[in-house]
């Protein structure tokens, strides 16, 4: 059932992307055909639409006229436009499915009415909000493999079936999660299980980040050698990339658009590089001169629908970018004081950003206002490119304590620490990555090892 739902969401996201591109094409063609060439060029650049796109003359005007007529008719009949659209969805033009329900992080700031507080105080008891945090389930862990040098990054596939890890030794390892679980079974009596299903060697410098294509068996990597490489892991014998993007800077982070048609690269350049994966054409934001950028990008991540993306930068800022125009819509300057912002990711409902920095804080920001909503304290991270990640339900947040070599877990809603576990790495882990589909995560260490963690049922 979960797999079917994931496929449905991916299909709906694809269809929504097609609708956006169709609308953008009609706008560009309309402006161009009416000799508004400068406006057409601006829109084409901002939306990544070919300026010479073909469209029937006056097509946009015809569609708008028909839409207005339908809207007027429905209003006269007392039916809202939203209800009409909901009941008349076209095949191929369905809207994006609502993201999986997530927590409303404003709930915990609720203050009971004064009379309730006063009543409790009269009874001699202070209002106690502790104990409201959920308990994080126990996990078991297993060393599943190791690289020849520091294990630097990890990524799960969108369906949770695969895990990829990248290393300073320039190699990429690909694991099948079902085989890792089989290996962890205490009563496995059929001999050793090998969870690694592929190893790739094609970079010449350390690998910084990885991502899986949302539909195809393609893994992409970004590295210090200024390249982005595409690997087809359906071909088990292949060790080399089948496509390569040569960037102008060190590639620190990569993120696929949910449609799979675009790829973001966070580099030593202060603006994310947006690539069309079919043409490899690179696009940059049109409003970069207004932003005041002065730091390399440590991490870039698309939202669940591709409607926006977020960057965490060495200048300490968290920036939110429009997923269609690629323009910066909001900058949170000094999100982690004078320290680097090392990771940032959007919640599934796109209302909040979770960030981590070298000031030993993890923070939650409201997208609409840029307001700090929550702060998760009690874990030291000042040296490493530390990650803060949600679990699969977004009820908990995980990060690293460098000083104690522990994995720290907070209740996302109350911001209380609910678990501290020894990482079992020699030295603090370099990276944490949680599965998007189940209670399982991976840790990568300077001790070269990869550990897999799963809930004890």
Coordinates of C-alpha atoms in Angstrom, one line a residue:
X1 CA 0.0 0.0 0.0
X2 CA 2.8 2.4 0.9
X3 CA 4.6 1.7 -2.4
X4 CA 1.4 2.4 -4.3
X5 CA 0.9 5.7 -2.4
X6 CA 4.5 6.7 -3.2
X7 CA 4.0 5.9 -6.9
X8 CA 0.8 7.9 -6.9
X9 CA 2.5 10.9 -5.3
X10 CA 5.3 10.7 -7.8
X11 CA 3.0 10.5 -10.7
X12 CA 1.0 13.4 -9.4
X13 CA 4.1 15.5 -9.0
X14 CA 5.2 14.7 -12.5
X15 CA 1.8 15.7 -13.9
X16 CA 1.9 18.9 -11.9
X17 CA 5.4 19.7 -13.3
X18 CA 4.0 19.1 -16.8
X19 CA 1.2 21.5 -16.2
X20 CA 3.6 24.2 -14.9
X21 CA 5.7 23.8 -18.0
X22 CA 2.7 24.0 -20.3
X23 CA 1.4 27.2 -18.7
X24 CA 4.9 28.7 -18.8
X25 CA 5.2 27.8 -22.5
X26 CA 1.9 29.5 -23.3
X27 CA 2.9 32.7 -21.4
X28 CA 6.3 32.9 -23.2
X29 CA 4.6 32.3 -26.6
X30 CA 1.9 34.9 -25.9
X31 CA 4.5 37.6 -24.9
X32 CA 6.7 36.8 -27.8
X33 CA 3.9 36.7 -30.4
X34 CA 2.8 40.1 -29.2
X35 CA 6.3 41.6 -29.6
X36 CA 6.9 41.8 -25.9
X37 CA 10.3 40.3 -26.5
X38 CA 12.0 41.6 -23.3
X39 CA 9.3 40.3 -21.1
X40 CA 9.2 37.0 -23.0
X41 CA 13.0 36.6 -22.5
X42 CA 12.7 37.4 -18.8
X43 CA 10.0 34.9 -18.2
X44 CA 11.7 32.2 -20.4
X45 CA 14.9 32.6 -18.4
X46 CA 13.2 32.6 -15.0
X47 CA 11.0 29.5 -15.8
X48 CA 13.6 27.6 -17.9
X49 CA 11.3 27.7 -20.9
X50 CA 12.8 27.8 -24.5
X51 CA 12.1 31.3 -26.0
X52 CA 11.2 29.7 -29.4
X53 CA 8.6 27.4 -27.8
X54 CA 5.8 26.5 -30.2
X55 CA 2.2 27.2 -29.3
X56 CA -1.0 27.9 -31.3
X57 CA -1.6 31.6 -31.8
X58 CA -3.9 33.2 -29.2
X59 CA -4.1 29.8 -27.4
X60 CA -3.5 31.5 -24.0
X61 CA -6.3 34.0 -24.6
X62 CA -8.7 31.3 -25.6
X63 CA -8.0 29.3 -22.5
X64 CA -8.4 32.3 -20.2
X65 CA -11.7 33.3 -21.9
X66 CA -13.0 29.8 -21.5
X67 CA -11.9 29.6 -17.9
X68 CA -13.6 33.0 -17.0
X69 CA -16.8 31.8 -18.7
X70 CA -16.8 28.6 -16.7
X71 CA -16.0 30.5 -13.5
X72 CA -18.9 33.0 -14.1
X73 CA -21.3 30.1 -14.8
X74 CA -20.3 28.3 -11.7
X75 CA -20.6 31.4 -9.6
X76 CA -24.2 31.9 -10.9
X77 CA -25.0 28.3 -9.9
X78 CA -23.5 28.8 -6.5
X79 CA -20.6 26.4 -6.9
X80 CA -17.1 27.6 -5.9
X81 CA -14.4 27.5 -8.5
X82 CA -12.3 25.3 -6.1
X83 CA -15.1 22.8 -5.7
X84 CA -15.6 22.8 -9.5
X85 CA -11.9 22.1 -10.1
X86 CA -11.9 19.4 -7.4
X87 CA -14.7 17.6 -9.1
X88 CA -13.5 18.0 -12.7
X89 CA -9.8 17.1 -12.6
X90 CA -8.3 16.2 -16.0
X91 CA -6.3 13.1 -16.5
X92 CA -2.8 14.3 -16.9
X93 CA -3.4 17.6 -15.1
X94 CA -4.1 16.4 -11.6
X95 CA -2.9 18.6 -8.8
X96 CA -0.1 17.5 -6.4
X97 CA -1.3 15.3 -3.6
X98 CA -1.4 16.9 -0.2
X99 CA 1.8 16.1 1.6
X100 CA 1.7 13.5 4.4
X101 CA 0.2 15.1 7.5
X102 CA 2.9 16.6 9.7
X103 CA 3.1 18.2 13.1
X104 CA 1.9 21.8 13.6
X105 CA 5.0 23.1 15.5
X106 CA 3.0 26.0 16.8
X107 CA 0.9 23.7 19.0
X108 CA 3.5 23.6 21.8
X109 CA 3.5 27.3 22.2
X110 CA -0.2 27.1 23.3
X111 CA -0.9 28.7 26.6
X112 CA -3.8 27.5 28.7
X113 CA -6.5 30.0 29.6
X114 CA -5.6 32.1 32.7
X115 CA -8.3 30.7 34.8
X116 CA -6.9 27.1 34.3
X117 CA -3.4 28.3 35.4
X118 CA -4.9 30.2 38.3
X119 CA -7.0 27.1 39.4
X120 CA -3.9 24.9 39.4
X121 CA -1.9 27.4 41.4
X122 CA -4.7 27.8 43.9
X123 CA -4.5 24.0 44.3
X124 CA -0.9 24.3 45.1
X125 CA 0.4 22.7 41.9
X126 CA 2.3 24.5 39.1
X127 CA 1.2 23.8 35.5
X128 CA 3.5 21.0 34.5
X129 CA 4.2 20.7 30.7
X130 CA 6.9 18.0 31.1
X131 CA 6.2 14.5 30.3
X132 CA 4.3 15.5 27.2
X133 CA 7.2 14.4 25.0
X134 CA 7.0 11.1 23.1
X135 CA 9.6 8.4 23.7
X136 CA 11.8 7.5 20.8
X137 CA 11.7 3.7 20.2
X138 CA 14.8 1.6 20.9
X139 CA 17.0 0.8 17.9
X140 CA 19.5 -1.9 17.3
X141 CA 22.6 -1.2 15.1
X142 CA 25.0 -3.1 13.0
X143 CA 28.2 -2.3 11.2
X144 CA 27.4 -3.2 7.6
X145 CA 30.5 -2.1 5.7
X146 CA 33.4 0.3 5.6
X147 CA 35.2 2.5 3.0
X148 CA 39.0 2.8 2.8
X149 CA 38.8 6.3 4.2
X150 CA 36.3 8.6 5.9
X151 CA 32.7 7.8 5.2
X152 CA 31.4 11.3 4.3
X153 CA 27.8 11.1 3.2
X154 CA 24.7 8.9 2.8
X155 CA 21.3 8.9 1.1
X156 CA 18.3 6.7 1.0
X157 CA 16.3 6.2 -2.2
X158 CA 12.8 7.8 -2.1
X159 CA 11.2 4.4 -1.7
X160 CA 13.5 3.4 1.1
X161 CA 14.8 0.3 -0.7
X162 CA 18.4 1.4 -1.2
X163 CA 21.1 3.3 0.7
X164 CA 24.2 4.9 -1.0
X165 CA 27.3 6.1 0.9
X166 CA 30.2 8.2 -0.4
X167 CA 33.7 8.5 0.9
X168 CA 36.9 10.5 0.9
X169 CA 38.4 7.5 -0.8
X170 CA 36.3 8.6 -3.9
X171 CA 34.2 5.4 -3.9
X172 CA 30.4 5.0 -3.7
X173 CA 28.7 1.9 -2.1
X174 CA 25.2 0.9 -2.8
X175 CA 23.2 -1.2 -0.3
X176 CA 19.9 -3.0 -0.6
X177 CA 18.0 -2.4 2.7
X178 CA 16.3 -5.8 2.7
X179 CA 19.7 -7.5 2.6
X180 CA 20.9 -5.3 5.5
X181 CA 17.9 -6.4 7.5
X182 CA 18.5 -10.0 6.6
X183 CA 22.1 -9.6 7.7
X184 CA 21.0 -8.3 11.1
X185 CA 18.8 -11.3 11.8
X186 CA 20.3 -13.1 14.8
X187 CA 19.0 -16.5 13.6
X188 CA 20.2 -16.2 10.1
X189 CA 21.7 -19.6 9.4
X190 CA 22.3 -19.6 5.7
X191 CA 25.7 -18.1 5.8
X192 CA 26.9 -14.5 5.4
X193 CA 24.7 -12.0 3.6
X194 CA 26.3 -9.4 1.4
X195 CA 24.2 -6.2 1.5
X196 CA 26.4 -4.3 -1.0
X197 CA 24.9 -4.6 -4.5
X198 CA 27.2 -2.2 -6.3
X199 CA 30.4 -0.1 -5.9
X200 CA 31.3 2.8 -8.1
X201 CA 34.7 4.3 -8.8
X202 CA 34.7 7.3 -11.1
X203 CA 35.6 10.4 -9.0
X204 CA 39.2 11.5 -8.4
X205 CA 38.5 13.5 -5.2
X206 CA 36.3 13.1 -2.1
X207 CA 32.5 12.7 -2.6
X208 CA 30.4 15.3 -0.7
X209 CA 26.8 14.3 -1.4
X210 CA 24.5 11.9 -3.2
X211 CA 20.9 11.7 -4.4
X212 CA 18.6 9.2 -6.1
X213 CA 16.5 10.0 -9.1
X214 CA 12.9 10.0 -7.9
X215 CA 11.7 7.4 -10.6
X216 CA 14.7 5.8 -12.4
X217 CA 17.5 3.6 -11.2
X218 CA 20.0 6.5 -11.3
X219 CA 22.2 7.7 -8.5
X220 CA 24.0 11.1 -8.7
X221 CA 27.1 12.2 -6.8
X222 CA 28.7 15.6 -6.3
X223 CA 32.4 15.8 -5.4
X224 CA 35.4 17.9 -4.7
X225 CA 36.7 17.3 -8.2
X226 CA 34.1 19.8 -9.6
X227 CA 32.0 17.1 -11.2
X228 CA 28.5 15.6 -10.9
X229 CA 28.2 12.0 -12.0
X230 CA 25.3 9.9 -13.0
X231 CA 25.3 6.1 -12.3
X232 CA 22.8 3.6 -13.5
X233 CA 22.6 1.0 -10.7
X234 CA 20.4 -1.3 -12.6
X235 CA 23.5 -2.4 -14.5
X236 CA 25.3 -4.3 -11.7
X237 CA 28.6 -4.7 -13.7
X238 CA 28.9 -0.9 -14.3
X239 CA 31.5 0.8 -12.2
X240 CA 31.7 4.1 -14.1
X241 CA 29.3 7.0 -14.6
X242 CA 27.3 7.1 -17.8
X243 CA 26.9 10.9 -17.8
X244 CA 29.0 13.6 -16.2
X245 CA 28.4 17.3 -15.5
X246 CA 31.6 19.4 -15.3
X247 CA 30.9 22.2 -12.9
X248 CA 33.1 25.3 -12.4
X249 CA 33.3 24.8 -8.6
X250 CA 33.7 22.1 -5.9
X251 CA 30.3 20.4 -5.7
X252 CA 29.2 20.2 -2.0
X253 CA 25.5 19.2 -2.3
X254 CA 23.1 17.7 -4.9
X255 CA 19.3 17.5 -4.9
X256 CA 16.9 16.2 -7.6
X257 CA 13.6 18.0 -8.4
X258 CA 10.7 15.6 -7.5
X259 CA 10.0 15.3 -11.3
X260 CA 13.5 14.1 -11.9
X261 CA 14.0 16.6 -14.7
X262 CA 16.2 19.1 -12.9
X263 CA 19.1 18.9 -10.5
X264 CA 20.3 21.4 -8.0
X265 CA 24.0 21.6 -7.1
X266 CA 25.3 23.5 -4.1
X267 CA 28.9 24.5 -4.7
X268 CA 31.6 26.8 -3.6
X269 CA 29.8 29.4 -5.7
X270 CA 27.3 31.3 -3.5
X271 CA 24.3 30.5 -5.8
X272 CA 22.9 27.1 -6.4
X273 CA 23.5 25.8 -9.9
X274 CA 20.3 24.5 -11.5
X275 CA 20.8 21.9 -14.3
X276 CA 18.3 20.5 -16.8
X277 CA 19.2 16.8 -16.6
X278 CA 18.3 16.3 -20.3
X279 CA 20.4 19.1 -21.8
X280 CA 22.8 19.8 -18.9
X281 CA 22.1 23.5 -19.4
X282 CA 22.9 25.4 -16.2
X283 CA 20.7 28.2 -14.9
X284 CA 21.3 30.7 -12.2
X285 CA 18.9 32.9 -10.2
X286 CA 18.1 36.2 -11.9
X287 CA 18.1 38.3 -8.7
X288 CA 21.4 37.3 -7.2
X289 CA 22.6 40.9 -7.2
X290 CA 19.9 41.7 -4.6
X291 CA 20.8 39.0 -2.1
X292 CA 24.2 39.9 -0.7
X293 CA 25.7 36.4 -1.1
X294 CA 29.2 35.8 0.2
X295 CA 29.5 32.1 1.1
X296 CA 29.7 28.7 -0.4
X297 CA 26.7 26.4 -0.1
X298 CA 27.0 23.5 2.3
X299 CA 23.7 22.0 1.5
X300 CA 20.8 22.4 -0.9
X301 CA 17.4 20.5 -0.7
X302 CA 14.2 20.6 -2.8
X303 CA 10.9 20.6 -1.0
X304 CA 8.6 17.6 -1.4
X305 CA 6.7 19.2 -4.4
X306 CA 9.6 21.1 -5.9
X307 CA 7.8 24.4 -5.3
X308 CA 10.8 25.7 -3.4
X309 CA 14.3 24.8 -2.3
X310 CA 16.5 25.8 0.6
X311 CA 20.2 26.4 0.9
X312 CA 22.5 26.4 4.0
X313 CA 25.6 28.5 3.5
X314 CA 29.0 29.1 5.0
X315 CA 28.1 32.7 5.6
X316 CA 25.7 31.4 8.2
X317 CA 22.5 32.2 6.2
X318 CA 19.5 30.0 5.4
X319 CA 17.9 31.0 2.1
X320 CA 14.6 30.0 0.6
X321 CA 14.3 30.0 -3.2
X322 CA 11.3 29.8 -5.5
X323 CA 11.2 26.4 -7.3
X324 CA 9.8 27.9 -10.5
X325 CA 11.6 31.2 -10.9
X326 CA 14.8 30.2 -9.0
X327 CA 14.7 33.6 -7.3
X328 CA 15.5 34.0 -3.6
X329 CA 12.4 34.8 -1.7
X330 CA 13.7 34.9 1.9
X331 CA 17.1 35.1 3.6
X332 CA 17.6 34.3 7.3
X333 CA 20.8 36.1 7.9
X334 CA 23.0 34.8 10.8
X335 CA 20.7 31.8 11.3
X336 CA 23.4 30.3 13.4
X337 CA 25.1 33.4 14.6
X338 CA 28.5 33.9 13.1
X339 CA 28.9 30.1 12.5
X340 CA 28.3 28.1 9.3
X341 CA 24.9 26.7 8.5
X342 CA 25.8 23.1 7.7
X343 CA 22.4 21.6 6.8
X344 CA 18.9 22.6 6.0
X345 CA 15.7 20.8 4.9
X346 CA 12.0 21.5 4.5
X347 CA 9.2 19.8 6.3
X348 CA 6.9 17.7 4.1
X349 CA 4.2 20.4 4.3
X350 CA 6.7 23.1 3.2
X351 CA 5.8 25.2 6.2
X352 CA 9.1 24.9 8.2
X353 CA 12.9 24.6 7.7
X354 CA 15.1 22.5 9.9
X355 CA 18.6 23.8 10.1
X356 CA 21.9 22.8 11.8
X357 CA 25.0 24.9 12.4
X358 CA 28.4 25.0 13.9
X359 CA 27.1 27.0 16.8
X360 CA 25.9 23.7 18.4
X361 CA 22.3 24.4 17.7
X362 CA 19.5 22.9 15.7
X363 CA 16.7 25.3 14.7
X364 CA 13.2 25.2 13.2
X365 CA 12.1 28.2 11.1
X366 CA 8.7 29.2 9.8
X367 CA 8.9 29.6 6.0
X368 CA 6.2 32.2 5.7
X369 CA 7.8 34.7 8.2
X370 CA 11.4 33.6 8.7
X371 CA 10.5 33.4 12.4
X372 CA 12.5 31.0 14.7
X373 CA 9.9 28.5 16.0
X374 CA 12.0 26.0 17.9
X375 CA 15.5 25.5 19.1
X376 CA 17.0 22.1 20.0
X377 CA 19.9 22.3 22.4
X378 CA 22.2 20.0 24.2
X379 CA 24.5 18.6 21.4
X380 CA 27.9 20.0 20.6
X381 CA 28.8 20.4 16.9
X382 CA 31.4 23.0 16.0
X383 CA 33.9 21.2 13.7
X384 CA 32.1 18.7 11.4
X385 CA 29.6 19.2 8.6
X386 CA 26.9 18.1 11.0
X387 CA 23.4 17.1 9.9
X388 CA 20.1 17.5 11.7
X389 CA 17.4 15.2 10.2
X390 CA 13.8 14.3 10.9
X391 CA 12.7 10.8 11.3
X392 CA 10.2 9.4 8.8
X393 CA 7.2 10.7 10.6
X394 CA 8.8 14.1 11.5
X395 CA 8.0 13.5 15.1
X396 CA 11.6 13.4 16.1
X397 CA 14.9 15.1 15.2
X398 CA 18.3 13.4 15.2
X399 CA 21.8 14.9 15.3
X400 CA 25.3 14.3 16.6
X401 CA 27.1 15.3 19.8
X402 CA 30.8 15.6 18.7
X403 CA 32.0 16.0 22.3
X404 CA 30.4 12.7 23.6
X405 CA 30.3 10.8 20.3
X406 CA 26.5 10.3 20.8
X407 CA 23.4 10.4 18.7
X408 CA 21.0 12.8 20.2
X409 CA 17.2 12.7 19.6
X410 CA 14.7 15.4 20.4
X411 CA 10.9 15.4 20.4
X412 CA 10.2 17.8 17.4
X413 CA 7.2 19.3 19.0
X414 CA 8.4 19.9 22.6
X415 CA 12.1 20.4 21.8
X416 CA 13.0 18.1 24.8
X417 CA 15.8 15.6 24.5
X418 CA 14.3 12.1 24.6
X419 CA 17.4 9.9 23.8
X420 CA 21.2 9.9 23.8
X421 CA 22.8 6.8 22.4
X422 CA 26.5 5.9 21.9
X423 CA 27.1 6.1 18.2
X424 CA 29.4 3.0 18.2
X425 CA 31.7 4.8 15.9
X426 CA 35.3 5.5 16.8
X427 CA 35.1 9.3 16.8
X428 CA 31.9 11.3 16.1
X429 CA 29.9 10.3 13.1
X430 CA 30.3 12.5 10.0
X431 CA 26.8 12.1 8.7
X432 CA 23.3 10.9 9.7
X433 CA 20.6 10.0 7.2
X434 CA 17.1 8.8 8.1
X435 CA 15.0 6.6 5.9
X436 CA 12.0 8.4 4.4
X437 CA 9.7 5.3 4.7
X438 CA 10.5 3.6 8.0
X439 CA 12.0 3.8 11.5
X440 CA 15.6 3.3 10.3
X441 CA 18.7 5.4 9.7
X442 CA 22.3 5.2 8.8
X443 CA 25.4 6.8 10.3
X444 CA 28.8 7.4 8.6
X445 CA 32.1 7.9 10.4
X446 CA 35.6 9.1 10.3
X447 CA 36.4 5.5 11.3
X448 CA 35.4 4.6 7.7
X449 CA 32.4 2.6 8.9
X450 CA 28.8 2.5 7.8
X451 CA 26.3 1.6 10.5
X452 CA 22.6 0.8 10.0
X453 CA 20.1 1.5 12.8
X454 CA 16.5 0.1 12.9
X455 CA 13.7 0.0 15.4
X456 CA 13.5 -3.0 17.7
X457 CA 10.1 -4.5 17.1

